[in-house]
Amino acid sequence: MMPLPYGGKLINRMPDGPDLARKTEDARILPSISPLIDHVYDAEKICTGAYSPLDGFMSQEDFTHVLEKGTLSNGMPWTMPIFLAPAGKENTAVLDGARASDTIAIADVAGKPFALLTVDEKFPLPKSDVAKKIYGTTDNAHPNVSDISGMGDTCVSGRLELLGRLPHVKFEYTPQETREIFKQKGWKNVAGYQARNPPHTAHEYIQRATLERDDIDALFIQPVIGKLKKGDYRADVIMDAYEAFVSSYYRPDRTLLGSLSIAMRYAGPKAVLFYAIVRRNYGCSHYIVGRDQAGVGNYYDPYGGHRIFDEFDVGVIPLRYEETFYCRACGGMASTKLCPHGAEFHQSTSQTGIRKALAEGKPLPSEILRPEVARILRRGDVINE
Ligand SMILES: [Zn+2]
């Protein structure tokens, strides 16, 4: 069954009609802050309901609960803090001047106000606590930890309202839109698939196994393409590759491709649970968790993301998959769950290997990459600098 949004109802902080016109007009003369792109995307997602039940940036009480207990202050499981801590002199001056219940504008990266924040409270950002308790390390080599270092020292909480959608690469639906699409297509049980790379055969194997289940009506593939790491594939490349792949190999009446423009959180299991909650808001009843989802380096237990669903119930059924690979002895894709052969028979589908072959102009075997995807990865200028 399509689950209710997390917390029971979909948050909608998108004024329309004369109300929107008036607020847009007001925004032009309000003090304005320009946060990092991470926070810009978060603000939009809060307003569209993707982060339901949040209707604004977290209060200190919620923030502290997330860090200490992995829940909101009302006890609902929630593992990633959603906060606003803009850096820079001009932003700090606006925050210093803001009192509770004042309204300030939030500008997108082009400097245009796209959201309003009604200030609730201000509190210090405990940077090393967030790094340690959420990401498990204070090492600046970790991409999210390094991002936190560059944020401001003060968080500002408060409810948000969206004045207009941000520009996106393609297929960026709101939860309201995907829920409508699922309903129209008659899909009750939809499995959410998280991606942050162009698809290779190991991803495909898991997606196909999911589509073969008789308790699944459809697959919603939703790559996270907000801010990626330096050296990752570019957002448009990931979406183009997925579009070519999905349209070539999957039934349109059982698959939907959408993007999720938010900053990638490499927090291992905590990020997995957060991503599952977000997919529930988009209407997914199930959520696919492979090996080492949302991992980076060797910071997290690769199967911690499987186990976190035993600890926290967020109303989404996890579909857990082990490591998958091409096995020459099996003569096809397999996983550690069924293949009896040694590693010498396994062809890894690691992105590092794919990237190396691309850089050296070597062929990419179809055991690893579909030709439609390989074509897009070969078009040059595919990496996020
Ligand atoms: Zn085998």
Coordinates of C-alpha atoms and ligand atoms in Angstrom, one line a residue:
M1 CA 0.0 0.0 0.0
M2 CA 1.2 3.5 -0.7
P3 CA 2.3 4.7 2.8
L4 CA 1.1 8.0 4.3
P5 CA 3.8 10.6 4.4
Y6 CA 6.1 10.4 7.4
G7 CA 4.2 11.9 10.4
G8 CA 0.8 11.4 8.7
K9 CA 0.5 14.3 6.3
L10 CA 2.5 15.8 3.5
I11 CA 3.9 19.2 4.4
N12 CA 3.1 21.9 1.8
R13 CA 4.8 25.2 2.3
M14 CA 4.1 26.5 -1.2
P15 CA 1.8 29.5 -1.2
D16 CA 0.0 30.2 -4.4
G17 CA -2.3 32.8 -6.0
P18 CA -2.5 36.3 -4.5
D19 CA -0.8 35.1 -1.4
L20 CA 2.3 34.1 -3.4
A21 CA 2.3 37.3 -5.4
R22 CA 2.1 39.4 -2.2
K23 CA 4.9 37.4 -0.5
T24 CA 7.1 37.6 -3.6
E25 CA 6.7 41.3 -3.6
D26 CA 7.5 41.6 0.1
A27 CA 10.6 39.5 -0.3
R28 CA 12.2 42.1 -2.4
I29 CA 12.7 44.5 0.5
L30 CA 13.4 41.9 3.2
P31 CA 16.9 41.3 4.6
S32 CA 18.2 38.3 2.7
I33 CA 20.8 35.6 3.3
S34 CA 22.7 33.5 0.8
P35 CA 23.4 30.0 2.2
L36 CA 25.4 27.2 0.7
I37 CA 23.7 25.1 -2.0
D38 CA 23.2 22.3 0.5
H39 CA 20.9 24.5 2.6
V40 CA 19.2 26.0 -0.5
Y41 CA 18.2 22.5 -1.6
D42 CA 17.1 21.5 1.9
A43 CA 14.9 24.6 2.1
E44 CA 13.1 23.7 -1.1
K45 CA 12.7 20.0 0.0
I46 CA 11.2 21.1 3.3
C47 CA 8.6 23.2 1.5
T48 CA 7.6 20.5 -1.0
G49 CA 7.1 18.0 1.8
A50 CA 10.1 15.7 0.9
Y51 CA 11.2 16.1 4.5
S52 CA 7.8 15.8 6.1
P53 CA 7.1 16.3 9.0
L54 CA 9.6 19.1 9.0
D55 CA 8.1 22.4 8.0
G56 CA 11.3 24.4 8.6
F57 CA 14.9 24.3 9.7
M58 CA 15.2 22.3 12.9
S59 CA 15.0 23.9 16.4
Q60 CA 17.8 23.4 18.8
E61 CA 15.6 20.8 20.6
D62 CA 15.0 18.7 17.5
F63 CA 18.6 19.2 16.4
T64 CA 20.0 17.9 19.8
H65 CA 17.6 15.0 19.8
V66 CA 18.8 13.9 16.3
L67 CA 22.4 14.1 17.4
E68 CA 21.9 12.3 20.7
K69 CA 19.1 9.9 20.1
G70 CA 18.5 9.6 16.3
T71 CA 14.9 11.0 16.8
L72 CA 13.0 14.2 16.6
S73 CA 12.0 15.7 19.9
N74 CA 8.6 14.0 19.6
G75 CA 10.3 10.6 19.4
M76 CA 10.0 9.9 15.7
P77 CA 13.2 8.3 14.3
W78 CA 15.2 10.9 12.3
T79 CA 18.9 10.5 11.8
M80 CA 20.2 13.6 9.8
P81 CA 20.1 17.1 11.2
I82 CA 18.5 19.6 8.8
F83 CA 19.8 23.0 9.7
L84 CA 20.7 26.4 8.4
A85 CA 24.0 27.9 9.4
P86 CA 25.1 30.4 6.7
A87 CA 28.7 31.6 6.8
G88 CA 30.1 35.0 5.7
K89 CA 30.0 38.6 6.9
E90 CA 26.8 39.7 5.2
N91 CA 24.8 36.6 6.2
T92 CA 26.1 37.0 9.8
A93 CA 25.0 40.6 9.9
V94 CA 21.5 39.7 8.7
L95 CA 21.3 36.9 11.4
D96 CA 22.6 39.2 14.1
G97 CA 19.8 41.7 13.3
A98 CA 17.0 39.1 13.1
R99 CA 14.7 38.6 16.1
A100 CA 12.2 35.8 16.7
S101 CA 9.2 36.0 14.4
D102 CA 11.0 38.3 11.9
T103 CA 10.8 37.2 8.3
I104 CA 14.0 37.0 6.2
A105 CA 14.4 36.0 2.6
I106 CA 16.7 33.1 1.5
A107 CA 18.4 33.6 -1.9
D108 CA 19.4 30.8 -4.3
V109 CA 22.9 30.6 -5.6
A110 CA 22.1 33.2 -8.3
G111 CA 21.1 35.6 -5.5
K112 CA 17.4 35.6 -6.2
P113 CA 15.1 35.2 -3.2
F114 CA 13.3 31.8 -3.5
A115 CA 12.0 31.2 0.1
L116 CA 11.0 33.0 3.2
L117 CA 12.1 32.0 6.7
T118 CA 10.2 33.1 9.8
V119 CA 12.9 33.2 12.4
D120 CA 12.2 31.1 15.5
E121 CA 15.5 30.8 17.4
K122 CA 19.3 31.0 16.9
F123 CA 21.7 28.6 18.5
P124 CA 25.4 27.7 18.1
L125 CA 26.3 25.0 15.5
P126 CA 28.2 22.3 17.4
K127 CA 30.4 21.5 14.4
S128 CA 32.6 18.8 15.9
D129 CA 29.6 17.2 17.6
V130 CA 27.7 17.0 14.2
A131 CA 30.9 15.6 12.6
K132 CA 31.4 13.0 15.3
K133 CA 27.9 12.0 16.1
I134 CA 26.5 12.0 12.5
Y135 CA 29.5 11.2 10.4
G136 CA 31.5 9.3 13.0
T137 CA 34.7 11.3 12.3
T138 CA 36.1 14.8 12.6
D139 CA 38.4 14.1 9.7
N140 CA 38.3 16.9 7.1
A141 CA 39.0 14.3 4.4
H142 CA 35.4 13.3 4.8
P143 CA 33.4 15.4 2.3
N144 CA 30.5 16.3 4.6
V145 CA 32.8 17.0 7.6
S146 CA 34.8 19.4 5.4
D147 CA 31.5 21.1 4.4
I148 CA 30.5 21.6 8.0
S149 CA 33.8 23.3 8.7
G150 CA 33.0 25.9 6.1
M151 CA 29.5 26.7 7.5
G152 CA 28.7 29.5 9.9
D153 CA 28.8 29.2 13.6
T154 CA 25.1 30.0 14.3
C155 CA 22.1 28.0 13.2
V156 CA 18.8 29.7 12.6
S157 CA 15.6 27.7 12.9
G158 CA 12.1 28.6 11.7
R159 CA 9.3 27.7 9.3
L160 CA 9.8 28.2 5.6
E161 CA 7.7 29.1 2.6
L162 CA 8.7 28.6 -1.0
L163 CA 8.3 31.4 -3.5
G164 CA 9.4 29.4 -6.5
R165 CA 11.0 26.1 -7.5
L166 CA 14.8 26.0 -8.0
P167 CA 16.3 25.2 -11.4
H168 CA 16.9 21.5 -11.8
V169 CA 18.5 19.2 -14.3
K170 CA 15.5 17.1 -15.2
F171 CA 12.6 15.0 -13.8
E172 CA 12.7 16.7 -10.4
Y173 CA 9.2 15.8 -9.0
T174 CA 7.6 16.9 -5.8
P175 CA 6.3 14.2 -3.5
Q176 CA 2.8 15.4 -4.3
E177 CA 3.5 14.8 -8.0
T178 CA 5.0 11.3 -7.6
R179 CA 2.2 10.3 -5.3
E180 CA -0.2 11.4 -8.1
I181 CA 1.7 9.5 -10.7
F182 CA 1.8 6.3 -8.6
K183 CA -1.9 6.5 -8.1
Q184 CA -2.7 7.1 -11.8
K185 CA -0.6 4.1 -12.7
G186 CA -2.2 2.0 -10.1
W187 CA 1.0 1.3 -8.2
K188 CA 0.5 0.5 -4.6
N189 CA 3.9 -1.0 -3.6
V190 CA 6.7 1.1 -5.1
A191 CA 10.4 0.3 -4.2
G192 CA 12.6 3.4 -4.0
Y193 CA 16.1 3.1 -5.5
Q194 CA 18.8 5.5 -4.3
A195 CA 21.6 6.2 -6.8
R196 CA 24.5 8.6 -7.0
N197 CA 26.3 7.1 -10.1
P198 CA 25.4 6.2 -13.6
P199 CA 23.9 2.6 -13.7
H200 CA 26.2 -0.4 -14.1
T201 CA 25.2 -4.0 -14.2
A202 CA 25.4 -4.6 -10.5
H203 CA 22.8 -1.8 -9.9
E204 CA 20.7 -3.3 -12.7
Y205 CA 20.8 -6.8 -11.2
I206 CA 19.4 -5.5 -7.9
Q207 CA 16.7 -3.4 -9.7
R208 CA 15.7 -6.4 -11.8
A209 CA 15.5 -8.7 -8.7
T210 CA 13.2 -6.1 -7.1
L211 CA 11.0 -5.9 -10.2
E212 CA 10.7 -9.7 -10.2
R213 CA 9.2 -9.7 -6.7
D214 CA 5.5 -10.3 -6.6
D215 CA 5.0 -7.8 -3.8
I216 CA 6.4 -4.9 -5.9
D217 CA 4.4 -3.0 -8.5
A218 CA 7.0 -0.6 -9.6
L219 CA 10.5 0.8 -9.2
F220 CA 11.1 4.5 -8.5
I221 CA 14.8 5.2 -9.4
Q222 CA 15.8 8.5 -7.8
P223 CA 19.5 9.5 -8.1
V224 CA 20.7 12.1 -5.6
I225 CA 22.2 14.8 -7.7
G226 CA 22.3 17.9 -5.5
K227 CA 25.8 18.7 -4.5
L228 CA 28.1 15.8 -5.3
K229 CA 31.8 15.3 -4.4
K230 CA 34.6 16.6 -6.5
G231 CA 35.4 13.8 -8.9
D232 CA 31.9 12.4 -9.0
Y233 CA 30.0 12.3 -12.2
R234 CA 28.1 15.5 -13.1
A235 CA 24.4 15.6 -12.3
D236 CA 23.3 15.9 -15.9
V237 CA 25.5 12.9 -16.9
I238 CA 24.0 10.7 -14.2
M239 CA 20.5 11.7 -15.3
D240 CA 21.2 11.3 -19.0
A241 CA 22.8 7.9 -18.4
Y242 CA 19.8 6.7 -16.3
E243 CA 17.3 8.1 -18.9
A244 CA 19.0 6.2 -21.7
F245 CA 19.2 3.1 -19.6
V246 CA 15.7 3.1 -18.2
S247 CA 14.1 3.8 -21.6
S248 CA 16.1 0.9 -23.2
Y249 CA 15.7 -1.8 -20.6
Y250 CA 12.7 -1.2 -18.3
R251 CA 8.9 -1.2 -18.9
P252 CA 7.5 2.3 -18.6
D253 CA 4.4 0.9 -16.8
R254 CA 6.6 -0.4 -14.0
T255 CA 9.4 2.2 -13.7
L256 CA 9.7 5.9 -12.9
L257 CA 12.9 7.9 -13.0
G258 CA 13.2 11.1 -11.0
S259 CA 16.0 13.2 -9.5
L260 CA 16.5 14.2 -5.9
S261 CA 18.5 17.4 -5.8
I262 CA 19.9 17.5 -2.3
A263 CA 23.4 17.3 -1.0
M264 CA 24.6 13.7 -0.8
R265 CA 25.1 12.7 2.8
Y266 CA 27.9 10.1 3.2
A267 CA 26.8 9.1 6.6
G268 CA 26.5 5.4 6.1
P269 CA 23.5 3.8 8.0
K270 CA 22.2 7.2 9.3
A271 CA 22.0 8.5 5.8
V272 CA 20.3 5.3 4.6
L273 CA 17.5 5.7 7.2
F274 CA 17.1 9.4 6.3
Y275 CA 16.9 8.5 2.5
A276 CA 14.3 5.8 3.3
I277 CA 12.1 8.4 5.1
V278 CA 12.4 10.8 2.2
R279 CA 11.4 8.1 -0.2
R280 CA 8.4 7.3 1.9
N281 CA 7.3 10.9 1.5
Y282 CA 7.6 10.5 -2.2
G283 CA 5.2 7.5 -1.9
C284 CA 7.5 4.5 -1.7
S285 CA 6.4 1.5 0.5
H286 CA 9.8 -0.3 0.1
Y287 CA 13.4 0.9 0.0
I288 CA 16.3 -0.9 -1.6
V289 CA 19.5 -1.1 0.4
G290 CA 22.6 -2.5 -1.2
R291 CA 26.1 -2.9 0.2
D292 CA 27.7 0.2 1.7
Q293 CA 25.0 2.6 0.7
A294 CA 25.8 6.2 1.4
G295 CA 29.3 5.1 2.4
V296 CA 32.6 6.9 1.5
G297 CA 36.1 5.6 2.2
N298 CA 36.1 3.1 5.0
Y299 CA 34.2 5.1 7.5
Y300 CA 31.2 2.8 7.8
D301 CA 30.3 -0.9 8.2
P302 CA 29.1 -1.8 4.7
Y303 CA 26.1 -3.7 6.1
G304 CA 25.2 -1.2 8.8
G305 CA 22.6 0.2 6.5
H306 CA 20.8 -3.2 6.5
R307 CA 20.7 -3.4 10.3
I308 CA 19.6 0.2 11.1
F309 CA 16.1 -0.9 10.0
D310 CA 16.1 -3.4 12.9
E311 CA 16.8 -0.5 15.3
F312 CA 14.4 2.1 13.9
D313 CA 11.0 1.6 12.2
V314 CA 10.2 4.4 9.8
G315 CA 7.3 2.7 8.1
V316 CA 9.3 1.6 5.0
I317 CA 10.1 -2.0 4.2
P318 CA 13.8 -2.4 3.5
L319 CA 14.8 -4.7 0.6
R320 CA 18.3 -5.7 1.5
Y321 CA 20.9 -6.9 -1.1
E322 CA 24.4 -8.1 -0.6
E323 CA 27.4 -7.5 -2.9
T324 CA 26.7 -8.2 -6.5
F325 CA 29.2 -8.8 -9.4
Y326 CA 29.6 -10.5 -12.8
C327 CA 30.9 -14.0 -12.3
R328 CA 32.6 -15.7 -15.2
A329 CA 32.0 -19.2 -13.8
C330 CA 28.3 -18.5 -13.2
G331 CA 28.2 -16.9 -16.6
G332 CA 26.1 -13.9 -15.4
M333 CA 25.4 -11.5 -12.6
A334 CA 25.4 -13.0 -9.1
S335 CA 25.8 -12.0 -5.5
T336 CA 27.6 -13.3 -2.4
K337 CA 24.3 -14.9 -1.5
L338 CA 24.3 -17.4 -4.4
C339 CA 27.7 -17.7 -6.1
P340 CA 30.0 -20.4 -4.8
H341 CA 33.0 -19.3 -6.9
G342 CA 36.1 -17.6 -5.8
A343 CA 37.0 -13.9 -6.3
E344 CA 39.2 -14.8 -9.2
F345 CA 36.0 -15.4 -11.3
H346 CA 34.4 -12.2 -10.3
Q347 CA 34.5 -9.0 -12.4
S348 CA 34.1 -6.0 -10.2
T349 CA 31.8 -3.3 -11.4
S350 CA 33.5 -0.6 -9.2
Q351 CA 33.2 2.9 -10.4
T352 CA 37.0 3.3 -10.0
G353 CA 37.5 0.5 -12.5
I354 CA 35.0 2.1 -14.9
R355 CA 36.6 5.5 -14.5
K356 CA 40.1 4.1 -15.1
A357 CA 39.0 2.3 -18.3
L358 CA 37.3 5.5 -19.5
A359 CA 40.4 7.6 -18.8
E360 CA 42.6 5.1 -20.6
G361 CA 40.2 4.9 -23.6
K362 CA 39.9 1.1 -23.0
P363 CA 36.7 -0.7 -23.9
L364 CA 34.0 -1.1 -21.3
P365 CA 32.7 -4.6 -21.4
S366 CA 29.0 -5.1 -21.6
E367 CA 29.3 -7.4 -18.5
I368 CA 29.8 -4.1 -16.6
L369 CA 28.1 -1.3 -18.5
R370 CA 25.3 -1.2 -21.0
P371 CA 26.4 0.4 -24.3
E372 CA 23.8 3.1 -24.0
V373 CA 25.4 4.2 -20.7
A374 CA 28.9 3.8 -21.9
R375 CA 28.2 6.1 -24.8
I376 CA 27.2 8.9 -22.4
L377 CA 30.2 8.4 -20.1
R378 CA 32.4 8.7 -23.2
R379 CA 31.1 12.0 -24.3
G380 CA 33.8 14.0 -22.3
D381 CA 33.4 16.6 -19.6
V382 CA 31.5 14.1 -17.4
I383 CA 33.2 14.7 -14.1
N384 CA 32.3 17.3 -11.4
E385 CA 35.4 19.5 -11.0
Ligands
ZN1 ZN 29.9 -17.7 -9.6

